[in-house]
Amino acid sequence: MPSTDFAELLEKHPPVEESLIEILHDVQLAHRYLPRPALVAVAAHCAVPLARVMSVATFYKAFSLEPKGEKVLKVCMGTACHVKGASQLLDEAERLLGCKCGETTADGRYTLEEVNCVGACAMAPLVIEDEQYHGKFKPVDMKLLLKAGE
Ligand code: FES
């Protein structure tokens, strides 16, 4: 990551601990994860120990310390979705993407994740692609969804 890009990002935020989450959010948006040099620079900018930045970065699920794919595909594994076949959806996604849940495809296009109930149980089973909800999903729909994302 070019340090000048990162300096620009930091300049937008007051150098105080209260800015931590907002800054990390911006870094995550810009890079799709939180690179270690960014965490070190954020700690210096906010004048907090690196351990404090790490604790925030690892506490929130929205942050990732590993590079994510261009798109994030999430399969809800909450009870309602599970009962309606979420496991088969996850199996199909793993098969089609060629990666396991929690991993990113070799070409960097997708990261596959499972989530717990997101409060949309009426739509079960649910698949979320880049925050777009796809309800009443069937394994056969997975191929179409991934094809549409190409
Ligand atoms: S269990 Fe999937 S949205 Fe509630």
Tab-separated table of C-alpha atoms and ligand atoms in Angstrom:
chain	number	residue	atom	x	y	z
A	1	MET	CA	0.000	0.000	0.000
A	2	PRO	CA	1.524	3.311	-0.960
A	3	SER	CA	2.109	5.256	2.249
A	4	THR	CA	1.008	8.518	0.621
A	5	ASP	CA	-2.469	7.066	-0.057
A	6	PHE	CA	-2.664	6.035	3.519
A	7	ALA	CA	-1.494	9.402	4.818
A	8	GLU	CA	-4.328	10.998	2.859
A	9	LEU	CA	-6.817	8.676	4.492
A	10	LEU	CA	-5.479	9.430	7.963
A	11	GLU	CA	-5.590	13.177	7.428
A	12	LYS	CA	-9.378	12.978	7.190
A	13	HIS	CA	-9.642	11.866	10.814
A	14	PRO	CA	-8.760	13.620	14.051
A	15	PRO	CA	-5.724	11.973	15.687
A	16	VAL	CA	-7.637	10.664	18.681
A	17	GLU	CA	-8.589	7.205	19.912
A	18	GLU	CA	-12.265	7.926	19.238
A	19	SER	CA	-11.464	7.917	15.497
A	20	LEU	CA	-10.184	4.334	15.532
A	21	ILE	CA	-13.296	2.545	14.273
A	22	GLU	CA	-13.977	5.121	11.572
A	23	ILE	CA	-10.399	4.993	10.321
A	24	LEU	CA	-10.331	1.191	10.289
A	25	HIS	CA	-13.629	1.215	8.424
A	26	ASP	CA	-12.138	3.494	5.759
A	27	VAL	CA	-9.028	1.299	5.468
A	28	GLN	CA	-11.209	-1.805	5.143
A	29	LEU	CA	-13.250	-0.124	2.402
A	30	ALA	CA	-10.181	1.027	0.494
A	31	HIS	CA	-8.203	-2.226	0.705
A	32	ARG	CA	-10.852	-4.876	1.490
A	33	TYR	CA	-8.842	-5.780	4.603
A	34	LEU	CA	-6.619	-4.225	7.240
A	35	PRO	CA	-2.970	-4.595	6.196
A	36	ARG	CA	-0.507	-4.650	9.104
A	37	PRO	CA	1.324	-1.462	7.984
A	38	ALA	CA	-2.039	0.287	8.091
A	39	LEU	CA	-2.650	-0.879	11.655
A	40	VAL	CA	0.770	0.397	12.706
A	41	ALA	CA	0.124	3.766	11.047
A	42	VAL	CA	-3.325	4.042	12.643
A	43	ALA	CA	-1.815	3.364	16.075
A	44	ALA	CA	0.771	6.099	15.538
A	45	HIS	CA	-1.846	8.525	14.182
A	46	CYS	CA	-4.179	8.009	17.142
A	47	ALA	CA	-1.313	7.779	19.652
A	48	VAL	CA	-2.512	4.444	21.011
A	49	PRO	CA	-0.662	1.136	21.423
A	50	LEU	CA	-0.800	-1.243	18.465
A	51	ALA	CA	-2.443	-3.769	20.808
A	52	ARG	CA	-5.404	-1.382	21.204
A	53	VAL	CA	-5.813	-1.134	17.412
A	54	MET	CA	-5.541	-4.920	17.117
A	55	SER	CA	-8.218	-5.444	19.754
A	56	VAL	CA	-10.651	-3.249	17.796
A	57	ALA	CA	-9.646	-4.808	14.475
A	58	THR	CA	-10.265	-8.329	15.763
A	59	PHE	CA	-13.400	-7.558	17.788
A	60	TYR	CA	-15.636	-6.486	14.903
A	61	LYS	CA	-16.575	-9.060	12.278
A	62	ALA	CA	-16.737	-6.326	9.650
A	63	PHE	CA	-12.955	-6.046	9.807
A	64	SER	CA	-10.599	-8.575	8.296
A	65	LEU	CA	-6.872	-9.045	8.740
A	66	GLU	CA	-6.770	-11.185	5.582
A	67	PRO	CA	-7.385	-9.906	2.048
A	68	LYS	CA	-10.997	-10.421	1.000
A	69	GLY	CA	-12.340	-11.136	-2.444
A	70	GLU	CA	-13.865	-8.488	-4.683
A	71	LYS	CA	-17.226	-9.840	-3.569
A	72	VAL	CA	-18.213	-11.451	-0.293
A	73	LEU	CA	-20.766	-14.254	-0.467
A	74	LYS	CA	-22.387	-15.094	2.847
A	75	VAL	CA	-24.638	-18.031	3.606
A	76	CYS	CA	-26.829	-17.627	6.667
A	77	MET	CA	-26.504	-20.637	8.960
A	78	GLY	CA	-28.977	-19.438	11.582
A	79	THR	CA	-31.619	-21.884	12.763
A	80	ALA	CA	-34.395	-20.931	10.308
A	81	CYS	CA	-32.008	-20.983	7.356
A	82	HIS	CA	-30.373	-24.188	8.550
A	83	VAL	CA	-33.736	-25.948	8.792
A	84	LYS	CA	-34.513	-24.858	5.229
A	85	GLY	CA	-31.329	-26.234	3.719
A	86	ALA	CA	-28.560	-23.683	4.250
A	87	SER	CA	-25.966	-26.479	4.505
A	88	GLN	CA	-26.713	-27.544	0.935
A	89	LEU	CA	-26.306	-23.923	-0.172
A	90	LEU	CA	-22.934	-23.709	1.506
A	91	ASP	CA	-21.864	-27.033	-0.036
A	92	GLU	CA	-22.907	-25.803	-3.481
A	93	ALA	CA	-21.111	-22.483	-3.045
A	94	GLU	CA	-17.930	-24.300	-1.971
A	95	ARG	CA	-18.205	-26.642	-4.934
A	96	LEU	CA	-18.776	-23.889	-7.492
A	97	LEU	CA	-16.189	-21.496	-6.075
A	98	GLY	CA	-13.601	-24.174	-5.390
A	99	CYS	CA	-12.873	-22.869	-1.913
A	100	LYS	CA	-13.966	-23.641	1.614
A	101	CYS	CA	-16.070	-21.426	3.816
A	102	GLY	CA	-13.885	-18.674	5.266
A	103	GLU	CA	-11.567	-18.725	2.254
A	104	THR	CA	-11.104	-16.552	-0.815
A	105	THR	CA	-11.064	-17.954	-4.334
A	106	ALA	CA	-7.670	-18.277	-6.022
A	107	ASP	CA	-8.591	-15.507	-8.486
A	108	GLY	CA	-9.570	-13.169	-5.633
A	109	ARG	CA	-13.102	-12.717	-6.919
A	110	TYR	CA	-15.051	-14.159	-3.981
A	111	THR	CA	-14.709	-14.687	-0.275
A	112	LEU	CA	-17.150	-17.252	1.078
A	113	GLU	CA	-18.422	-16.843	4.628
A	114	GLU	CA	-21.171	-18.119	6.849
A	115	VAL	CA	-23.124	-15.810	9.126
A	116	ASN	CA	-25.537	-16.310	11.952
A	117	CYS	CA	-29.123	-15.105	11.789
A	118	VAL	CA	-29.318	-11.632	10.293
A	119	GLY	CA	-32.968	-11.157	11.242
A	120	ALA	CA	-34.471	-11.963	7.859
A	121	CYS	CA	-35.760	-15.439	8.764
A	122	ALA	CA	-38.924	-14.982	6.672
A	123	MET	CA	-36.601	-15.084	3.631
A	124	ALA	CA	-34.917	-18.348	4.720
A	125	PRO	CA	-32.769	-19.804	3.408
A	126	LEU	CA	-30.782	-16.678	2.795
A	127	VAL	CA	-27.661	-15.875	0.792
A	128	ILE	CA	-26.084	-12.421	0.914
A	129	GLU	CA	-23.844	-11.157	-1.845
A	130	ASP	CA	-22.181	-7.838	-1.068
A	131	GLU	CA	-24.972	-6.900	1.364
A	132	GLN	CA	-27.687	-7.749	-1.171
A	133	TYR	CA	-30.129	-10.302	0.258
A	134	HIS	CA	-31.320	-13.247	-1.845
A	135	GLY	CA	-34.099	-15.112	-0.056
A	136	LYS	CA	-35.815	-18.485	-0.549
A	137	PHE	CA	-32.553	-19.519	-2.146
A	138	LYS	CA	-32.068	-22.951	-3.684
A	139	PRO	CA	-28.794	-24.717	-4.531
A	140	VAL	CA	-29.667	-24.398	-8.228
A	141	ASP	CA	-29.840	-20.588	-7.812
A	142	MET	CA	-26.197	-20.451	-6.723
A	143	LYS	CA	-24.827	-21.007	-10.227
A	144	LEU	CA	-27.017	-18.226	-11.613
A	145	LEU	CA	-26.000	-15.816	-8.862
A	146	LEU	CA	-22.301	-16.485	-9.362
A	147	LYS	CA	-22.673	-16.287	-13.145
A	148	ALA	CA	-24.419	-12.916	-12.814
A	149	GLY	CA	-21.468	-11.691	-10.760
A	150	GLU	CA	-18.945	-12.506	-13.515
B	1	FES	S1	-31.777	-17.739	10.389
B	1	FES	FE1	-31.138	-16.890	8.509
B	1	FES	S2	-31.978	-14.907	8.593
B	1	FES	FE2	-32.579	-15.745	10.500
